[in-house]
C-alpha cells in the first residue's frame, strides 16, 4: 500500500507545529508517523509534538536543516520509520508528516526522495505550506525561502485566520492562490475542517489546460482559491517579483526536444525557478506525460495512463523573470510562452 508523505513547510512562526498537533489529536490521524526537523540542537517543536500526541511514532532530526545538510540522514530516518514494528493490532503507517524547518527549501528535500531506497516505496508526495494571516504578506514575499515554499506547495493553508477580519479572509486566500495557482488554498475558518483538508489523501492531476486558458482570458497570470476566477496577478501584483506563466509545446514535439527545453529553462532561471507543472504529448509516448519540478528538481516523467484525454498545458512559476526573458533566451524553442 502506498504511503502519503506530507512535507509540512512554512516560514518561521507561521503555525506549522500547531497545525500538526491539531491533526495528531484527532483519532483520524492514527497510523501517522512524524519526522520533525529543526535547525538547532534543542528540539523545541519536537518536544511540543511529542507532548501533545499520544502513541505517534516520531523522530527528531535536529542540529541541521534537512534541505541542505541532512539529506542522507533523511533517507535513513524515513526508511527506519516506515520499517519500524507497529504496535500489536495496529495497521501499517498510512502517512508520514515531515515538518521542515522554517528556513527549509522544499526542492532539495524532494531531490533526496529520489534515492533508490525511497523511490522503490512509491511514496505519494504532498507539499503543505502554511500562510500566516498575522504576517504582512508583502514582507513575506520578499523572503526567498518563503517564496520557494509557496511555489512548491500543493496546498496552502491559511493559519491564524481568527486574527484576520472575516471580510479580508477571501482576499488573503486569493492572494495566496495568485502566487501559486497550482495549489489548493485552504481558507476554512472552521479549524477542524482546515486541518483535515491539509492532510487529506493526495488527489489526481488537475486540469492544467483549463487553468492556463483562464490565465490567458484574464490577460496574465494568477489564480483563484478553490478554482475561482483567475486574477491578473502579474499586473495587480500578488507580488511584483513573482510571475505565473503559461506555455504550450508545439505539436509533434519529441521527448528529447522537450527535456532540452526544460534543461534550458532551469539553467536560465536557476534559483529563480519555483515550480513547473506540465502535461505534454510527445512523439515517443501514446499517452500524455506529466512533468513536475520544485525549483530545479524535476521528478521522473509520469505516463497518464488513467487520464489519456488530459489536455496539454505548461505552467511555470518563477521569481524575478518574465515571459519576455524566457522567449529571448530561445526564440526558436519548441515550446511557446503564451503569457
CSV table of C-alpha atoms in Angstrom, one decimal:
chain,number,residue,atom,x,y,z
A,1,UNK,CA,0.0,0.0,0.0
A,2,UNK,CA,1.3,3.4,-0.9
A,3,UNK,CA,2.1,5.8,1.9
A,4,UNK,CA,1.3,9.5,1.8
A,5,UNK,CA,4.3,11.7,2.6
A,6,UNK,CA,3.5,15.2,3.6
A,7,UNK,CA,6.2,17.9,3.6
A,8,UNK,CA,4.9,20.5,6.0
A,9,UNK,CA,6.7,23.8,5.4
A,10,UNK,CA,6.1,27.4,6.0
A,11,UNK,CA,8.1,30.4,7.2
A,12,UNK,CA,9.2,30.8,10.8
A,13,UNK,CA,6.3,31.2,13.2
A,14,UNK,CA,3.6,30.5,10.6
A,15,UNK,CA,1.8,27.8,12.6
A,16,UNK,CA,3.2,24.6,11.2
A,17,UNK,CA,3.6,22.8,14.6
A,18,UNK,CA,0.2,23.9,15.8
A,19,UNK,CA,-1.4,22.6,12.6
A,20,UNK,CA,0.4,19.3,13.0
A,21,UNK,CA,-0.5,18.9,16.7
A,22,UNK,CA,-4.2,19.7,16.0
A,23,UNK,CA,-4.2,16.9,13.3
A,24,UNK,CA,-2.5,14.4,15.6
A,25,UNK,CA,-5.0,15.0,18.3
A,26,UNK,CA,-7.8,13.7,16.0
A,27,UNK,CA,-8.5,10.0,16.1
A,28,UNK,CA,-8.5,10.0,12.3
A,29,UNK,CA,-4.7,10.6,12.4
A,30,UNK,CA,-3.9,7.2,13.7
A,31,UNK,CA,-1.4,5.3,11.5
A,32,UNK,CA,0.6,8.5,11.1
A,33,UNK,CA,4.4,8.8,11.6
A,34,UNK,CA,6.1,12.1,12.2
A,35,UNK,CA,9.6,13.5,11.5
A,36,UNK,CA,10.4,16.9,12.9
A,37,UNK,CA,13.4,18.8,11.5
A,38,UNK,CA,14.8,21.8,13.4
A,39,UNK,CA,17.8,23.9,12.6
A,40,UNK,CA,19.1,23.8,16.1
A,41,UNK,CA,20.4,21.4,18.8
A,42,UNK,CA,17.4,22.0,21.1
A,43,UNK,CA,14.3,20.3,19.6
A,44,UNK,CA,11.6,22.6,20.8
A,45,UNK,CA,9.0,21.8,18.1
A,46,UNK,CA,9.7,18.1,18.5
A,47,UNK,CA,9.1,18.3,22.2
A,48,UNK,CA,5.8,20.1,21.6
A,49,UNK,CA,4.6,17.5,19.2
A,50,UNK,CA,5.6,14.6,21.5
A,51,UNK,CA,3.9,16.2,24.5
A,52,UNK,CA,0.6,16.7,22.7
A,53,UNK,CA,0.5,13.5,20.7
A,54,UNK,CA,-0.1,10.0,22.1
A,55,UNK,CA,1.5,6.9,20.6
A,56,UNK,CA,2.7,8.6,17.5
A,57,UNK,CA,5.9,7.2,16.1
A,58,UNK,CA,8.2,10.2,15.9
A,59,UNK,CA,11.8,11.0,15.0
A,60,UNK,CA,13.6,14.3,15.7
A,61,UNK,CA,16.2,15.5,13.2
A,62,UNK,CA,17.9,18.4,15.0
A,63,UNK,CA,21.1,20.4,14.6
A,64,UNK,CA,20.8,21.0,10.9
A,65,UNK,CA,18.4,21.9,8.1
A,66,UNK,CA,17.2,18.8,6.2
A,67,UNK,CA,17.2,20.7,2.9
A,68,UNK,CA,21.0,21.1,2.9
A,69,UNK,CA,22.9,19.2,5.5
A,70,UNK,CA,20.9,16.1,6.4
A,71,UNK,CA,19.8,14.5,3.1
A,72,UNK,CA,21.4,11.1,3.8
A,73,UNK,CA,20.0,11.2,7.3
A,74,UNK,CA,16.5,11.9,5.9
A,75,UNK,CA,16.7,8.8,3.7
A,76,UNK,CA,17.8,6.7,6.6
A,77,UNK,CA,15.3,8.2,9.1
A,78,UNK,CA,12.3,7.9,6.8
A,79,UNK,CA,13.2,4.3,5.9
A,80,UNK,CA,13.6,3.3,9.5
A,81,UNK,CA,10.3,4.9,10.4
A,82,UNK,CA,8.5,3.0,7.6
A,83,UNK,CA,10.1,-0.3,8.6
A,84,UNK,CA,9.7,0.1,12.4
A,85,UNK,CA,7.5,-2.6,14.1
A,86,UNK,CA,3.9,-1.4,14.7
A,87,UNK,CA,2.0,-2.0,18.0
A,88,UNK,CA,0.0,-5.2,18.1
A,89,UNK,CA,-3.3,-4.8,16.3
A,90,UNK,CA,-2.2,-1.6,14.5
A,91,UNK,CA,-2.1,-1.5,10.8
A,92,UNK,CA,0.8,-0.2,8.7
A,93,UNK,CA,1.6,3.5,8.6
A,94,UNK,CA,-0.7,5.3,6.1
A,95,UNK,CA,1.1,8.6,6.1
A,96,UNK,CA,4.2,10.3,7.3
A,97,UNK,CA,4.5,14.0,8.1
A,98,UNK,CA,7.9,15.7,7.8
A,99,UNK,CA,7.7,19.0,9.5
A,100,UNK,CA,10.5,21.1,7.9
A,101,UNK,CA,12.5,23.9,9.4
A,102,UNK,CA,11.0,27.3,8.7
A,103,UNK,CA,14.1,28.1,6.6
A,104,UNK,CA,14.0,24.9,4.5
A,105,UNK,CA,13.6,25.0,0.7
A,106,UNK,CA,11.5,22.0,-0.4
A,107,UNK,CA,13.4,21.4,-3.7
A,108,UNK,CA,16.5,19.7,-2.2
A,109,UNK,CA,14.3,17.7,0.2
A,110,UNK,CA,12.3,16.4,-2.7
A,111,UNK,CA,15.5,15.6,-4.6
A,112,UNK,CA,16.6,13.4,-1.7
A,113,UNK,CA,13.4,11.4,-2.1
A,114,UNK,CA,14.7,10.2,-5.5
A,115,UNK,CA,17.1,7.9,-3.6
A,116,UNK,CA,16.5,4.3,-4.8
A,117,UNK,CA,15.8,3.2,-1.3
A,118,UNK,CA,12.8,5.6,-1.1
A,119,UNK,CA,11.8,5.6,-4.8
A,120,UNK,CA,11.0,1.9,-4.6
A,121,UNK,CA,8.4,2.6,-1.9
A,122,UNK,CA,6.0,4.5,-4.1
A,123,UNK,CA,5.5,7.4,-1.7
A,124,UNK,CA,2.8,9.9,-2.7
A,125,UNK,CA,4.2,13.3,-2.0
A,126,UNK,CA,2.1,16.4,-1.0
A,127,UNK,CA,3.7,19.7,0.0
A,128,UNK,CA,1.7,21.6,2.5
A,129,UNK,CA,2.7,25.3,3.2
A,130,UNK,CA,1.3,27.4,6.0
A,131,UNK,CA,0.4,31.1,5.3
A,132,UNK,CA,0.4,33.2,8.5
A,133,UNK,CA,-2.5,35.6,8.3
A,134,UNK,CA,-1.0,37.7,11.0
A,135,UNK,CA,2.1,38.5,8.9
A,136,UNK,CA,2.3,41.2,6.3
A,137,UNK,CA,2.2,39.3,3.0
A,138,UNK,CA,4.3,41.9,1.3
A,139,UNK,CA,7.1,41.4,3.8
A,140,UNK,CA,6.8,37.6,3.5
A,141,UNK,CA,7.0,37.8,-0.3
A,142,UNK,CA,10.4,39.5,-0.1
A,143,UNK,CA,11.9,36.4,1.6
A,144,UNK,CA,13.3,33.9,-0.9
A,145,UNK,CA,12.8,30.9,1.4
A,146,UNK,CA,9.2,31.8,1.9
A,147,UNK,CA,8.6,32.1,-1.8
A,148,UNK,CA,10.3,28.8,-2.5
A,149,UNK,CA,7.9,27.2,0.0
A,150,UNK,CA,4.9,28.9,-1.6
A,151,UNK,CA,5.9,27.9,-5.1
A,152,UNK,CA,6.4,24.2,-4.1
A,153,UNK,CA,3.1,23.9,-2.4
A,154,UNK,CA,0.3,21.5,-3.4
A,155,UNK,CA,-1.8,23.0,-0.6
A,156,UNK,CA,-1.5,26.4,1.1
A,157,UNK,CA,-3.2,26.5,4.5
A,158,UNK,CA,-4.2,29.9,5.9
A,159,UNK,CA,-3.3,29.9,9.6
A,160,UNK,CA,-4.3,32.3,12.4
A,161,UNK,CA,-7.4,33.2,10.5
A,162,UNK,CA,-9.0,34.4,13.7
A,163,UNK,CA,-6.6,37.3,13.7
A,164,UNK,CA,-7.9,38.5,10.3
A,165,UNK,CA,-11.2,40.2,9.9
A,166,UNK,CA,-13.7,37.9,8.1
A,167,UNK,CA,-14.1,40.4,5.4
A,168,UNK,CA,-10.4,40.1,4.5
A,169,UNK,CA,-10.1,36.3,4.5
A,170,UNK,CA,-11.2,35.8,0.9
A,171,UNK,CA,-8.8,38.5,-0.4
A,172,UNK,CA,-6.0,36.8,1.5
A,173,UNK,CA,-6.9,33.5,0.0
A,174,UNK,CA,-7.0,35.0,-3.5
A,175,UNK,CA,-3.5,36.5,-3.0
A,176,UNK,CA,-2.1,33.1,-1.9
A,177,UNK,CA,-3.7,31.5,-5.0
A,178,UNK,CA,-2.3,34.2,-7.2
A,179,UNK,CA,1.2,33.4,-6.0
A,180,UNK,CA,0.7,29.7,-6.8
A,181,UNK,CA,-2.5,28.8,-8.8
A,182,UNK,CA,-1.3,25.2,-8.9
A,183,UNK,CA,-2.0,24.9,-5.1
A,184,UNK,CA,-5.3,24.3,-3.4
A,185,UNK,CA,-5.8,27.2,-0.9
A,186,UNK,CA,-7.4,26.1,2.3
A,187,UNK,CA,-9.0,29.1,4.0
A,188,UNK,CA,-11.7,27.5,6.0
A,189,UNK,CA,-12.4,29.4,9.3
A,190,UNK,CA,-13.5,26.1,10.8
A,191,UNK,CA,-10.2,24.9,12.3
A,192,UNK,CA,-11.0,21.2,12.3
A,193,UNK,CA,-12.1,21.1,8.7
A,194,UNK,CA,-9.0,23.1,7.6
A,195,UNK,CA,-6.7,20.7,9.5
A,196,UNK,CA,-8.4,17.6,7.9
A,197,UNK,CA,-8.2,19.2,4.4
A,198,UNK,CA,-4.5,19.9,4.9
A,199,UNK,CA,-3.6,16.2,5.4
A,200,UNK,CA,-6.3,14.6,3.2
A,201,UNK,CA,-5.0,11.9,0.8
A,202,UNK,CA,-3.4,13.2,-2.3
A,203,UNK,CA,-5.6,13.9,-5.3
A,204,UNK,CA,-5.3,13.3,-9.1
A,205,UNK,CA,-3.9,15.6,-11.8
A,206,UNK,CA,-5.7,19.0,-12.0
A,207,UNK,CA,-6.9,20.4,-15.3
A,208,UNK,CA,-3.8,22.4,-16.3
A,209,UNK,CA,-5.2,23.4,-19.6
A,210,UNK,CA,-8.3,24.9,-18.0
A,211,UNK,CA,-6.1,26.9,-15.7
A,212,UNK,CA,-3.9,28.1,-18.5
A,213,UNK,CA,-7.0,29.1,-20.5
A,214,UNK,CA,-8.3,31.1,-17.6
A,215,UNK,CA,-5.0,32.8,-17.2
A,216,UNK,CA,-5.0,33.9,-20.8
A,217,UNK,CA,-8.5,35.2,-20.6
A,218,UNK,CA,-7.5,37.2,-17.6
A,219,UNK,CA,-4.7,38.7,-19.6
A,220,UNK,CA,-1.9,37.4,-17.4
A,221,UNK,CA,-1.0,35.1,-14.5
A,222,UNK,CA,-2.6,34.3,-11.3
A,223,UNK,CA,-5.2,32.2,-9.6
A,224,UNK,CA,-8.4,32.0,-7.5
A,225,UNK,CA,-8.9,30.0,-4.4
A,226,UNK,CA,-10.7,26.7,-4.9
A,227,UNK,CA,-10.9,27.1,-8.6
A,228,UNK,CA,-12.5,30.6,-8.6
A,229,UNK,CA,-11.8,33.4,-11.2
A,230,UNK,CA,-8.2,33.8,-12.2
A,231,UNK,CA,-6.8,37.3,-11.3
A,232,UNK,CA,-4.2,39.1,-13.2
A,233,UNK,CA,-1.6,38.6,-10.6
A,234,UNK,CA,1.4,39.8,-12.6
A,235,UNK,CA,-0.3,43.2,-13.1
A,236,UNK,CA,-2.3,43.6,-10.0
A,237,UNK,CA,0.7,42.5,-8.0
A,238,UNK,CA,0.1,39.4,-6.0
A,239,UNK,CA,3.8,40.3,-5.7
A,240,UNK,CA,5.8,42.1,-8.4
A,241,UNK,CA,8.7,39.6,-8.1
A,242,UNK,CA,6.5,36.5,-8.8
A,243,UNK,CA,5.4,35.5,-12.3
A,244,UNK,CA,3.0,32.7,-13.1
A,245,UNK,CA,3.3,31.9,-16.8
A,246,UNK,CA,1.5,29.7,-19.3
A,247,UNK,CA,3.2,27.9,-22.2
A,248,UNK,CA,2.4,25.3,-24.8
A,249,UNK,CA,4.6,22.7,-26.5
A,250,UNK,CA,4.4,22.7,-30.3
A,251,UNK,CA,2.6,19.8,-31.9
A,252,UNK,CA,4.8,16.8,-32.7
A,253,UNK,CA,7.4,17.6,-30.1
A,254,UNK,CA,9.8,14.9,-29.1
A,255,UNK,CA,10.8,14.0,-25.6
A,256,UNK,CA,14.4,14.9,-26.4
A,257,UNK,CA,13.4,18.4,-27.5
A,258,UNK,CA,11.1,18.9,-24.6
A,259,UNK,CA,13.6,17.8,-22.0
A,260,UNK,CA,16.2,20.0,-23.6
A,261,UNK,CA,13.8,22.9,-23.2
A,262,UNK,CA,13.3,22.1,-19.5
A,263,UNK,CA,17.1,21.9,-19.0
A,264,UNK,CA,17.5,25.3,-20.7
A,265,UNK,CA,14.7,26.8,-18.6
A,266,UNK,CA,16.3,25.5,-15.4
A,267,UNK,CA,19.7,26.8,-16.5
A,268,UNK,CA,18.2,30.3,-17.3
A,269,UNK,CA,16.2,30.7,-14.1
A,270,UNK,CA,18.4,28.9,-11.6
A,271,UNK,CA,17.1,29.5,-8.1
A,272,UNK,CA,14.5,31.9,-9.5
A,273,UNK,CA,12.6,28.9,-10.8
A,274,UNK,CA,10.0,28.0,-8.2
A,275,UNK,CA,7.7,25.4,-9.9
A,276,UNK,CA,6.9,23.8,-13.2
A,277,UNK,CA,3.9,21.6,-13.9
A,278,UNK,CA,3.2,20.3,-17.4
A,279,UNK,CA,1.1,17.8,-19.3
A,280,UNK,CA,2.6,17.2,-22.7
A,281,UNK,CA,2.2,14.7,-25.5
A,282,UNK,CA,5.5,13.6,-27.1
A,283,UNK,CA,6.1,11.6,-30.1
A,284,UNK,CA,7.6,8.6,-28.2
A,285,UNK,CA,4.6,8.0,-26.0
A,286,UNK,CA,1.0,7.2,-26.7
A,287,UNK,CA,-0.3,8.7,-23.5
A,288,UNK,CA,0.2,12.3,-22.2
A,289,UNK,CA,3.0,12.6,-19.7
A,290,UNK,CA,3.1,14.6,-16.5
A,291,UNK,CA,6.3,16.5,-15.6
A,292,UNK,CA,6.7,18.4,-12.3
A,293,UNK,CA,9.5,20.4,-10.7
A,294,UNK,CA,10.0,22.1,-7.4
A,295,UNK,CA,12.8,24.6,-8.0
A,296,UNK,CA,15.1,23.0,-10.5
A,297,UNK,CA,14.5,19.5,-9.1
A,298,UNK,CA,12.4,17.6,-11.7
A,299,UNK,CA,10.5,14.4,-10.8
A,300,UNK,CA,10.5,11.4,-13.2
A,301,UNK,CA,8.0,11.8,-16.1
A,302,UNK,CA,4.7,10.0,-15.3
A,303,UNK,CA,2.6,8.5,-18.1
A,304,UNK,CA,-1.1,9.4,-17.5
A,305,UNK,CA,-2.5,6.0,-18.4
A,306,UNK,CA,-5.6,6.7,-16.4
A,307,UNK,CA,-6.1,10.2,-17.9
A,308,UNK,CA,-5.5,9.6,-21.7
A,309,UNK,CA,-7.7,12.6,-22.5
A,310,UNK,CA,-5.8,15.1,-20.3
A,311,UNK,CA,-5.1,18.3,-22.3
A,312,UNK,CA,-1.7,19.7,-22.9
A,313,UNK,CA,-0.6,22.7,-20.9
A,314,UNK,CA,2.5,24.0,-19.1
A,315,UNK,CA,2.6,26.3,-16.1
A,316,UNK,CA,5.8,28.0,-14.9
A,317,UNK,CA,6.1,29.9,-11.6
A,318,UNK,CA,9.3,32.0,-11.3
A,319,UNK,CA,10.8,34.9,-9.4
A,320,UNK,CA,12.3,38.0,-11.0
A,321,UNK,CA,12.0,36.7,-14.5
A,322,UNK,CA,9.2,37.1,-17.0
A,323,UNK,CA,7.9,35.7,-20.3
A,324,UNK,CA,10.0,38.0,-22.5
A,325,UNK,CA,13.2,36.9,-20.8
A,326,UNK,CA,12.4,33.3,-21.5
A,327,UNK,CA,11.4,34.0,-25.1
A,328,UNK,CA,14.5,36.0,-25.7
A,329,UNK,CA,16.8,33.2,-24.4
A,330,UNK,CA,15.5,30.7,-27.0
A,331,UNK,CA,13.4,32.4,-29.7
A,332,UNK,CA,13.1,29.2,-31.8
A,333,UNK,CA,12.3,26.9,-28.8
A,334,UNK,CA,9.8,24.1,-29.4
A,335,UNK,CA,7.7,25.4,-26.5
A,336,UNK,CA,5.8,28.6,-27.0
A,337,UNK,CA,5.5,31.0,-24.0
A,338,UNK,CA,1.9,32.3,-24.1
A,339,UNK,CA,1.6,34.8,-21.2
